[in-house]
Tab-separated table of C-alpha atoms and ligand atoms in Angstrom:
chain	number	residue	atom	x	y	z
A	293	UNK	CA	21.653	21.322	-1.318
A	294	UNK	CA	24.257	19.308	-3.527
A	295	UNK	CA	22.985	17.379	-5.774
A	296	UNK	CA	24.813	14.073	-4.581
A	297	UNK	CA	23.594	15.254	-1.162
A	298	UNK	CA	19.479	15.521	-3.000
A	299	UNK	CA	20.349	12.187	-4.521
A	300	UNK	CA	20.940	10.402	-0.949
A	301	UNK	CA	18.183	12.158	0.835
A	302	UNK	CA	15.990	10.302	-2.279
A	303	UNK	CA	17.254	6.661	-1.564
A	304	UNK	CA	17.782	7.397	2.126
A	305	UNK	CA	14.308	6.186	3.750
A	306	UNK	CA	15.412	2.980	2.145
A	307	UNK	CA	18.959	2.420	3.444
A	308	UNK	CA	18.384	1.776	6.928
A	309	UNK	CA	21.577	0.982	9.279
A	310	UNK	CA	20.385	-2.100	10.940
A	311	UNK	CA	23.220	-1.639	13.747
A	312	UNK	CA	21.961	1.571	14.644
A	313	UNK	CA	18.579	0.009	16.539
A	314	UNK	CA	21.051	-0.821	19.210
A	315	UNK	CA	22.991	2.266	19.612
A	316	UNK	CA	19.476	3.683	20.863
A	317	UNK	CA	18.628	3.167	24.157
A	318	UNK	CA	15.323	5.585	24.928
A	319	UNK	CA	12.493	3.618	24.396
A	320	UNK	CA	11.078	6.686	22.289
A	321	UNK	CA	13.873	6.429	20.173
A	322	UNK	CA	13.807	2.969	19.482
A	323	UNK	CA	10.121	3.151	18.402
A	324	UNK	CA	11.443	6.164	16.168
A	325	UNK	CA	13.971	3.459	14.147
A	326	UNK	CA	10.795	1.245	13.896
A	327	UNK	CA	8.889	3.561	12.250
A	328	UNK	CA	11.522	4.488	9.269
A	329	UNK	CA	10.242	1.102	8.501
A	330	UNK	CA	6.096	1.534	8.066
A	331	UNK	CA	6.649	4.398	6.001
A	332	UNK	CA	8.243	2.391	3.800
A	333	UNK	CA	4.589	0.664	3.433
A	334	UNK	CA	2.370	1.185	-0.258
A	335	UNK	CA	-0.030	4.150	-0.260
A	336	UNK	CA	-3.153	4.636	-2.778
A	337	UNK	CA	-1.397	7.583	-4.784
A	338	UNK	CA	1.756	7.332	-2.769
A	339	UNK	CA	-0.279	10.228	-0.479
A	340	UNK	CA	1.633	8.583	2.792
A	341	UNK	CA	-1.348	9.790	4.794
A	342	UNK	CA	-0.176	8.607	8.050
A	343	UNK	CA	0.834	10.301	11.117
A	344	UNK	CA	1.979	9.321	14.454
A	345	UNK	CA	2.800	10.189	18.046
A	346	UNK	CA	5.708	8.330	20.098
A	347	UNK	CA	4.305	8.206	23.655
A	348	UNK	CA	5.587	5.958	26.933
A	349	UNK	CA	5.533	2.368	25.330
A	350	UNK	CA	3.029	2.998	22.347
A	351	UNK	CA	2.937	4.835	19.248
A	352	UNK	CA	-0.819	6.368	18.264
A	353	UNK	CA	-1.447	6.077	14.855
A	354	UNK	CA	-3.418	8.408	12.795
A	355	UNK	CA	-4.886	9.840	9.765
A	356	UNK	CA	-3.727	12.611	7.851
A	357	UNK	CA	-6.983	13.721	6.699
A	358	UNK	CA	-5.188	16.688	4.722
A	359	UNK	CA	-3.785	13.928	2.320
A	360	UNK	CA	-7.380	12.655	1.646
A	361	UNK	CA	-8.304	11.676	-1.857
A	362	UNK	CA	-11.666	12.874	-2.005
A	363	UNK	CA	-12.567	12.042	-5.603
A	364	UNK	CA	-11.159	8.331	-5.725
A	365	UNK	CA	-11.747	7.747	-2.648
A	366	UNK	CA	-14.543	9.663	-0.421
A	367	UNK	CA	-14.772	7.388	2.417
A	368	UNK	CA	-11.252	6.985	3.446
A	369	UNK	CA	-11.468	3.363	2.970
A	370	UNK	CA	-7.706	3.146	0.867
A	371	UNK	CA	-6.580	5.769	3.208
A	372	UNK	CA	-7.159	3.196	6.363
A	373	UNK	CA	-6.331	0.320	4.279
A	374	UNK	CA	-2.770	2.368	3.602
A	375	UNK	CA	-2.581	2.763	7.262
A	376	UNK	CA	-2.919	-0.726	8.119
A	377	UNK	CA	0.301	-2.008	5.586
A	378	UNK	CA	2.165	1.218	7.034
A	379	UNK	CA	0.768	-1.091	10.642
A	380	UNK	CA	2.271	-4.739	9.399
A	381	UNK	CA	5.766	-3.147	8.777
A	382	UNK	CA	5.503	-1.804	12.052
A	383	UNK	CA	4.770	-5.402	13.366
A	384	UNK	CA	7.346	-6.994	11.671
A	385	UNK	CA	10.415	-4.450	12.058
A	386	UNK	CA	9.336	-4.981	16.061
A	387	UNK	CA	9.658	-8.910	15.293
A	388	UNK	CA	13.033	-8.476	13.710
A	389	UNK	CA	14.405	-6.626	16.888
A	390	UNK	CA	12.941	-8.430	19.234
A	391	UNK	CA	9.771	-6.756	20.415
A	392	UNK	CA	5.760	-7.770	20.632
A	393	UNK	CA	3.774	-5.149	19.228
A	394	UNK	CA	-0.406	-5.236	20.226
A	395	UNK	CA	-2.018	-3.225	18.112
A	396	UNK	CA	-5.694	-1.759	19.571
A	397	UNK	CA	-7.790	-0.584	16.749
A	398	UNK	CA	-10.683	2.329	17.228
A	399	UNK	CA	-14.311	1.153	15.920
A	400	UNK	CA	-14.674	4.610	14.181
A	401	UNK	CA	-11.877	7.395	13.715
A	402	UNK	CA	-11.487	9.744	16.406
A	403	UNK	CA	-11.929	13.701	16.090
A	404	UNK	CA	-8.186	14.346	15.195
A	405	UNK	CA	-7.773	10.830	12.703
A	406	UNK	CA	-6.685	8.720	16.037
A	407	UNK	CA	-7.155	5.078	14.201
A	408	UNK	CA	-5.258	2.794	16.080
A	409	UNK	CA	-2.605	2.564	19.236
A	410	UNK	CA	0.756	0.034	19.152
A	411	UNK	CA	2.057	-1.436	22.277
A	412	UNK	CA	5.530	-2.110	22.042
A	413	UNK	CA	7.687	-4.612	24.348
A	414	UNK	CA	10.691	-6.198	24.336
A	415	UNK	CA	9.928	-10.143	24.084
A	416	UNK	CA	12.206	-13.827	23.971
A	417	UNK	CA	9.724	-14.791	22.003
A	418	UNK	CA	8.777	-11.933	18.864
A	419	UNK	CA	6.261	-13.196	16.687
A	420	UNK	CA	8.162	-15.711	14.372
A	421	UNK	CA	5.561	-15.706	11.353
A	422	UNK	CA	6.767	-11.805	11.034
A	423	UNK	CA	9.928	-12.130	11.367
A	424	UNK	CA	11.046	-13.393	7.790
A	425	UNK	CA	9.015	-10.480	6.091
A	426	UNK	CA	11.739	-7.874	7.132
A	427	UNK	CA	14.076	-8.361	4.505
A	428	UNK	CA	11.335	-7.360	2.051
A	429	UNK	CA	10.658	-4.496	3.949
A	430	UNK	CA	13.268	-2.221	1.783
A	431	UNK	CA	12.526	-4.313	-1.376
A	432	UNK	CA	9.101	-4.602	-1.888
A	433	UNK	CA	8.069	-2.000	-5.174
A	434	UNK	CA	5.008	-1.544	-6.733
A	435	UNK	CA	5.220	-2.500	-10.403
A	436	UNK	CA	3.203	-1.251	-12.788
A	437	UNK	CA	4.739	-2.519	-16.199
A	438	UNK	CA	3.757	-5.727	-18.151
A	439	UNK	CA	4.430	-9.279	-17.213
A	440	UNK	CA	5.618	-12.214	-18.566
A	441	UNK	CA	2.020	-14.434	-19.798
A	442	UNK	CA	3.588	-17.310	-17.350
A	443	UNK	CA	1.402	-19.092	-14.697
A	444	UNK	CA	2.136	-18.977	-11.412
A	445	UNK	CA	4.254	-21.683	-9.687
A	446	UNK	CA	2.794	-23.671	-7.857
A	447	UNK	CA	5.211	-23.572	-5.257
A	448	UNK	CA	4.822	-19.320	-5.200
A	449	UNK	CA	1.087	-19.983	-4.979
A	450	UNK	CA	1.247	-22.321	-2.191
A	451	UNK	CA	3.258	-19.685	0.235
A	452	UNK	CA	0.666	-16.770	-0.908
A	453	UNK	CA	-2.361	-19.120	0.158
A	454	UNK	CA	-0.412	-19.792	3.296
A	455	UNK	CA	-0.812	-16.625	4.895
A	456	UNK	CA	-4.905	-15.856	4.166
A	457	UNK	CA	-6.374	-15.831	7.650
A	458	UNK	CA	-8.507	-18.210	8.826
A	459	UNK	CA	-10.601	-16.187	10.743
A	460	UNK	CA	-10.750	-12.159	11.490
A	461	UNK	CA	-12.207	-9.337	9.025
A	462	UNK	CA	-10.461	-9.347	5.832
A	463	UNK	CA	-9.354	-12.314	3.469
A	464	UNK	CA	-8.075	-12.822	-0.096
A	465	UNK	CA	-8.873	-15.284	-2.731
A	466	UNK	CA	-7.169	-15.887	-6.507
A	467	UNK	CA	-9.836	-15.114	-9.055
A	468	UNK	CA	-9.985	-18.255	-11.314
A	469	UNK	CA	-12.063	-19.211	-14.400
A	470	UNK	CA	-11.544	-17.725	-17.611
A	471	UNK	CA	-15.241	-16.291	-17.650
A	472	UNK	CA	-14.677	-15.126	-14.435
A	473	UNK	CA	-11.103	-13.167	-15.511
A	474	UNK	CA	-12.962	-11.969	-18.827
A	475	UNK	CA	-15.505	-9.974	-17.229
A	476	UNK	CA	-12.911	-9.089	-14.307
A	477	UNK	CA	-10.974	-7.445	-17.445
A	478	UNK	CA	-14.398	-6.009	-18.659
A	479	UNK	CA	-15.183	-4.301	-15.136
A	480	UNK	CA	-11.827	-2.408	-15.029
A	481	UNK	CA	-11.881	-1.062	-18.604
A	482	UNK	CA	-15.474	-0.517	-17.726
A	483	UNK	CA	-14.465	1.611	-14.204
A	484	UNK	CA	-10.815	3.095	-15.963
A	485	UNK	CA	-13.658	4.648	-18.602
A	486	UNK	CA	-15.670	6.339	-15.980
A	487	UNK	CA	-13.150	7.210	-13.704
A	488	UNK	CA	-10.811	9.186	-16.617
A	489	UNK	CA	-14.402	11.125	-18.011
A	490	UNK	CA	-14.953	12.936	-14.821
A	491	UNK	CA	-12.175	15.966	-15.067
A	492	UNK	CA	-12.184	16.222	-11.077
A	493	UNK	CA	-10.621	12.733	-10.668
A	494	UNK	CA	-8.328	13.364	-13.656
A	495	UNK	CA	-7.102	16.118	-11.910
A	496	UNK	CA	-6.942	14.706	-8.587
A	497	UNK	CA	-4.541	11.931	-10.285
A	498	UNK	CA	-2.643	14.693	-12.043
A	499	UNK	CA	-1.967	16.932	-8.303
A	500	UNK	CA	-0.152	13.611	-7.245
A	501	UNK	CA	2.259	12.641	-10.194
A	502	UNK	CA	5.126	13.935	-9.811
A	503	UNK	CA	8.176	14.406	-12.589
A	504	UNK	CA	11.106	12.126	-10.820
A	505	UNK	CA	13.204	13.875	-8.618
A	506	UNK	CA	10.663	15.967	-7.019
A	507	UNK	CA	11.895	17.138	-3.573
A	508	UNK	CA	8.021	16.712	-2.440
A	509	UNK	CA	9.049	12.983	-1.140
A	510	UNK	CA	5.612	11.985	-2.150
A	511	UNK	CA	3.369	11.240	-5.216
A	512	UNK	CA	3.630	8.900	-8.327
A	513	UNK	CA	7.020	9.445	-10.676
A	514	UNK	CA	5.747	9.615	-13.810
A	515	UNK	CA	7.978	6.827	-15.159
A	516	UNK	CA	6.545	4.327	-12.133
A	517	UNK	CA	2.938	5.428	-13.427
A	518	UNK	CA	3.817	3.829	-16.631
A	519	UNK	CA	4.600	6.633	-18.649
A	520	UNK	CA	7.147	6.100	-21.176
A	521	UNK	CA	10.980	8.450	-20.582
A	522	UNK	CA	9.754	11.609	-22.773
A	523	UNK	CA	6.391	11.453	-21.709
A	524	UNK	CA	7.101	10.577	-17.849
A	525	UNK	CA	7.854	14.873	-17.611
A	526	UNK	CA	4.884	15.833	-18.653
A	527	UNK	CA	2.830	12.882	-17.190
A	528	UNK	CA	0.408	15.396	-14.606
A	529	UNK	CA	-0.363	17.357	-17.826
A	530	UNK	CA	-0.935	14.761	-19.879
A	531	UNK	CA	-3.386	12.822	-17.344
A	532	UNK	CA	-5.023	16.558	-16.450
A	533	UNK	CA	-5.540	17.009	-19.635
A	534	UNK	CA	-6.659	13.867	-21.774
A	535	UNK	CA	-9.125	11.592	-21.295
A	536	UNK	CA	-6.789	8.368	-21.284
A	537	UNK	CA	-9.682	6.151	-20.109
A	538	UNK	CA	-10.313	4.429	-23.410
A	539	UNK	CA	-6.442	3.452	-23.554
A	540	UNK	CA	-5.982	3.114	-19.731
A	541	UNK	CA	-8.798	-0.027	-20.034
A	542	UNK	CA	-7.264	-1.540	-23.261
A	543	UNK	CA	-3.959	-1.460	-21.549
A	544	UNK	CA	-5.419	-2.531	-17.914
A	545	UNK	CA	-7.628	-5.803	-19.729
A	546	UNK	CA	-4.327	-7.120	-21.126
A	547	UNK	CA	-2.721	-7.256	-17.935
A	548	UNK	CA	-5.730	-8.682	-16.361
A	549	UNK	CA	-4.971	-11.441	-19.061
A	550	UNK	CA	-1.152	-11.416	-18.844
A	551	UNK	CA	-1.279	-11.769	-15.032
A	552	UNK	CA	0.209	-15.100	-13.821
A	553	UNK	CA	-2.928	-14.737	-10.957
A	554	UNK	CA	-5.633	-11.901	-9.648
A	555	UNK	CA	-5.919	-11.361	-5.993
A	556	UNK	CA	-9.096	-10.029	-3.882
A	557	UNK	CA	-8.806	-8.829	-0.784
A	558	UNK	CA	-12.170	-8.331	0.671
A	559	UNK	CA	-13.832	-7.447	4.159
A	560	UNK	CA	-16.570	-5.221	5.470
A	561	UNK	CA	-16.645	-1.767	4.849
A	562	UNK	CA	-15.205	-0.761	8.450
A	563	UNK	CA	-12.434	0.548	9.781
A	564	UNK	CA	-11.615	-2.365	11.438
A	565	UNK	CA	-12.150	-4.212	8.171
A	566	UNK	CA	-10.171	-1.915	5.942
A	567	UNK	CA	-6.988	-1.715	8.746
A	568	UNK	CA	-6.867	-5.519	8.704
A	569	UNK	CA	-7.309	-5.578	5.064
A	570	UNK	CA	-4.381	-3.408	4.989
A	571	UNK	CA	-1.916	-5.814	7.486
A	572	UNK	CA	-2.826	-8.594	4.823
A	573	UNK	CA	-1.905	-6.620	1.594
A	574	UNK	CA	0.926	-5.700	3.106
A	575	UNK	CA	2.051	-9.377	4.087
A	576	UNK	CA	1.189	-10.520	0.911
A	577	UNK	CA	3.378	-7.991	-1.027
A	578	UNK	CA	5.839	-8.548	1.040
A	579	UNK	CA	5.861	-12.320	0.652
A	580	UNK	CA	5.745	-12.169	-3.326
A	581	UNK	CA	8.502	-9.792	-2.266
A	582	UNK	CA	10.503	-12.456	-0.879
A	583	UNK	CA	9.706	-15.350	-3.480
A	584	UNK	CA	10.287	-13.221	-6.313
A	585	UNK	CA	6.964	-12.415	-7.959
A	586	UNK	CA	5.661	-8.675	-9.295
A	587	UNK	CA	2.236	-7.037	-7.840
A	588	UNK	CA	0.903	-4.095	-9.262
A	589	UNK	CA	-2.792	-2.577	-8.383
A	590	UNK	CA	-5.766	-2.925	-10.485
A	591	UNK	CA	-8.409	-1.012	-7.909
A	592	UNK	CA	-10.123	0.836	-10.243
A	593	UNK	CA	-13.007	-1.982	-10.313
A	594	UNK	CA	-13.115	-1.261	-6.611
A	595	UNK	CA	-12.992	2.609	-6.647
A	596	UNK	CA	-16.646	3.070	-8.741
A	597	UNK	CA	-19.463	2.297	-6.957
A	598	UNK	CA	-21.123	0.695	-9.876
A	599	UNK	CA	-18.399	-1.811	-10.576
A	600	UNK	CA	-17.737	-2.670	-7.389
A	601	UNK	CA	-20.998	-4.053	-6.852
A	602	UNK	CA	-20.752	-6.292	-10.100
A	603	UNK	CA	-17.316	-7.036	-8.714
A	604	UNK	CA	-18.565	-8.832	-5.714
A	605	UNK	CA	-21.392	-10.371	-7.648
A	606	UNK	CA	-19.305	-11.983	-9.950
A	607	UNK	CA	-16.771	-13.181	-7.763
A	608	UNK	CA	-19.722	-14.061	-4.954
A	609	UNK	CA	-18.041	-12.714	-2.193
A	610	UNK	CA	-20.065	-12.490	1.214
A	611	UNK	CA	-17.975	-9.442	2.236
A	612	UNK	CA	-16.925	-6.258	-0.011
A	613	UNK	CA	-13.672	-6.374	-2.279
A	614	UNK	CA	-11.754	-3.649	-1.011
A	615	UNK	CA	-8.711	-4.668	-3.034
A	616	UNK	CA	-7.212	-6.190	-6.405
A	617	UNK	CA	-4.154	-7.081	-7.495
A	618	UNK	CA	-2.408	-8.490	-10.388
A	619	UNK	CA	0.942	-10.504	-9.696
A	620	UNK	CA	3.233	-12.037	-11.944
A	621	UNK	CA	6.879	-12.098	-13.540
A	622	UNK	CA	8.642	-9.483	-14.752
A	623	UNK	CA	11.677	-6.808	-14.499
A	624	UNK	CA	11.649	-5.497	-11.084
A	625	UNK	CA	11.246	-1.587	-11.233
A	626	UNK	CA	14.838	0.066	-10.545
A	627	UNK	CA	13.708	3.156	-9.097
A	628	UNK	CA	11.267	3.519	-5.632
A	629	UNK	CA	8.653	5.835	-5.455
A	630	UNK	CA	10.023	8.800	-2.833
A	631	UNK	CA	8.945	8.927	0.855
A	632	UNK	CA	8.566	12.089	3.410
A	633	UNK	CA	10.958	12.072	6.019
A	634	UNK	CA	10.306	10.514	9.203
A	635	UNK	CA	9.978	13.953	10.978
A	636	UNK	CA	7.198	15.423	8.543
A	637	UNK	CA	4.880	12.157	10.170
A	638	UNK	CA	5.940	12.836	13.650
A	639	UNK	CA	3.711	14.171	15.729
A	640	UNK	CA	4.868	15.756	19.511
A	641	UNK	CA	3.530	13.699	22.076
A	642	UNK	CA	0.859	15.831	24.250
A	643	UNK	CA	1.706	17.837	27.096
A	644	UNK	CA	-0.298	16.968	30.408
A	645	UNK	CA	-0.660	20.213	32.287
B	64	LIG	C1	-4.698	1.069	-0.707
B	64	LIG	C2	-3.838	1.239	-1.928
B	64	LIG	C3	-4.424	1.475	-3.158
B	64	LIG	C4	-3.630	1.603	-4.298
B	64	LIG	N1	-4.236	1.789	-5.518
B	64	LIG	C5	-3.490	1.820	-6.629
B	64	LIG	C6	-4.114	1.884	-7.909
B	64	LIG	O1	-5.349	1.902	-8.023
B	64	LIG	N2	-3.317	1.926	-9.010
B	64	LIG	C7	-1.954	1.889	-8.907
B	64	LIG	O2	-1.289	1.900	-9.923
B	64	LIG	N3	-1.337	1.818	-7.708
B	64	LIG	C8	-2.077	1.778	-6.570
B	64	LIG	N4	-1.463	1.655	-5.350
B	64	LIG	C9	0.010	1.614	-5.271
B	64	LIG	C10	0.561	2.960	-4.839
B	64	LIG	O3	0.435	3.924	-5.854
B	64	LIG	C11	2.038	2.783	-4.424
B	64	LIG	O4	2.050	1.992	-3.280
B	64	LIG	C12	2.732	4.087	-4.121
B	64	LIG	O5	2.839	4.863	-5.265
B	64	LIG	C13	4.143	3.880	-3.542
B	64	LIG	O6	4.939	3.113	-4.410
B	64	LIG	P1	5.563	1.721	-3.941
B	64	LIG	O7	4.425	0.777	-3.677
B	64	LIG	O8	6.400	1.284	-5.094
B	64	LIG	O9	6.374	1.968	-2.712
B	64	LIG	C14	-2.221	1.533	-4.196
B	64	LIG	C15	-1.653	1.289	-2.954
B	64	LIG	C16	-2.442	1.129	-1.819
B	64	LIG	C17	-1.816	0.830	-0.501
């Protein structure tokens, strides 16, 4: 392969040809071109562990249970909560062209991942709160570098609030109070500590950084972990091999302080919870998208059992957090972490005999 050629197939699952949507007239491959859009969605470790299966009118929507991260995350919970952003781009590139998508969701994961199917159908009348996220679609980045100690605006503030639910499973709420942010800040020094002493989530972190360039189309670059240019290279080693916690918190407290606001996402621990959870993450990136404003994630609170009760005590939520971010102003990050091809998450549709 040419290197220009490698190049492209790197920034290709972002540089979709609108036009082509209408060129397609199967159904199937219509709902193909829809998809090139939810993998574009955030995934804990970039693992994209999502696969699906194109059948007449839907699309069922799995797990990948082979790209499980067992250490940081046992009970699938970021796994589903991946899988339900990878579900709101779905929804809203089916709201840009036109279409209602229903989305059924399974109480419990089937035997082979099954987590939820999407009804697609052409509509006059595609769901108009969507339809303004799909410019941010292509644009939305996680970034992990240092903001700008700046308050929010008001005015970004007011369109975040504007999309928490007022009813259904999962919700978010700004973390406010400088006792409350101080011991926020404590709890994910506290959980980057434990997490980096145990060796077996070091090296879990380590198996999915990935120098940039990598022809795996998945994983962390090492420069959009945070590493610096001459250490970004040897970033897996360097996380394999050191215990970083102690640094990792210092580092992770001052953006807790720097951050214009803190976000919790919380819900039950359920699938359910965790999909919807997911479809609200993923609007609210995608809205800080459009107005401007940097997220990056701060889960680690989340990720260790210990914290994450303290977590929810300190914040008094009636439900679990299941997410945190920090948002903010800064440089937006020129580079986007790779994506697989849409044919590695294809699965065939079954074969009735
Ligand atoms: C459920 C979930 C959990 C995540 N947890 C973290 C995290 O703890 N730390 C982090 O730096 N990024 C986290 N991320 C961000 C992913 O690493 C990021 O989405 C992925 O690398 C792809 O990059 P992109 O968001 O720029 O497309 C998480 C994303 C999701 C969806």
């Amino acid at each position: 392969v040419s290197p220009a050629r490698a190049a492209r197939s790197r920034t290709a699952p972002w540089e979709i040809p609108e036009e082509d949507f209408h060129t397609l007239v199967a159904p199937s491959e219509r709902t193909k071109f829809l998809l090139r859009y939810a993998v574009l969605a955030p995934s804990g470790h970039n693992t994209q562990p999502w696969r699906f299966r194109v059948e007449e009118g839907r699309v069922a929507i799995f797990a990948d249970r082979s790209r499980r991260l067992p250490i940081a995350d046992p009970q699938d919970r970021e796994l589903v909560i991946s899988i339900g952003a990878a579900i709101l781009n779905l929804r809203v590139a089916a709201a840009h062209f036109g279409h209602a998508c229903e989305v059924e969701a399974c109480d419990e994961p089937g035997p082979d991942g099954l987590l939820a199917t999407a009804r697609l159908r052409e509509t006059a009348r595609p769901d108009p709160e969507l339809q303004p996220l799909f410019a941010a679609v292509p644009l939305r980045r996680t970034n992990r570098g240092r903001f700008l100690a700046r308050p929010l605006d008001a005015e970004h503030r007011e369109r975040l609030l504007a999309i928490a639910p007022r009813s259904g499973a999962a919700g978010f709420r700004f973390a406010s109070g400088s006792e409350t942010l101080r011991e926020l800040a404590r709890l994910v020094a506290v959980a980057d500590r434990v997490q980096f002493a145990d060796p077996a989530y070091r090296a879990e972190l380590a198996r999915w950084i990935r120098p940039r360039g990598s022809r795996r189309g998945d994983g962390i670059p090492g420069d959009a972990a945070g590493f610096p240019a001459p250490a970004a290279s040897v970033a897996p080693w360097l996380v394999g091999s050191f215990d970083l916690g102690g640094a990792l918190g210092r580092s992770d407290a001052r953006h807790v302080r720097d951050a214009a606001a803190i976000a919790v996402f919380y819900a039950a621990d359920r699938v359910r919870g965790w999909l919807e959870t997911g479809e609200l993450l993923e609007r609210f990136l995608l809205t800080a998208t459009l107005v401007g404003v940097q997220v990056a994630f701060l889960n680690q609170a989340v990720q260790v059992g210990r914290t994450r009760e303290q977590l929810r005590e300190t914040l008094r939520l009636a439900d679990w957090p299941q997410i945190v971010v920090r948002i903010g102003y800064g440089r937006t990050p020129k580079l986007a972490s790779p994506r697989r091809p849409l044919g590695s998450v294809l699965s065939e549709p079954e074969v009735w005999t």
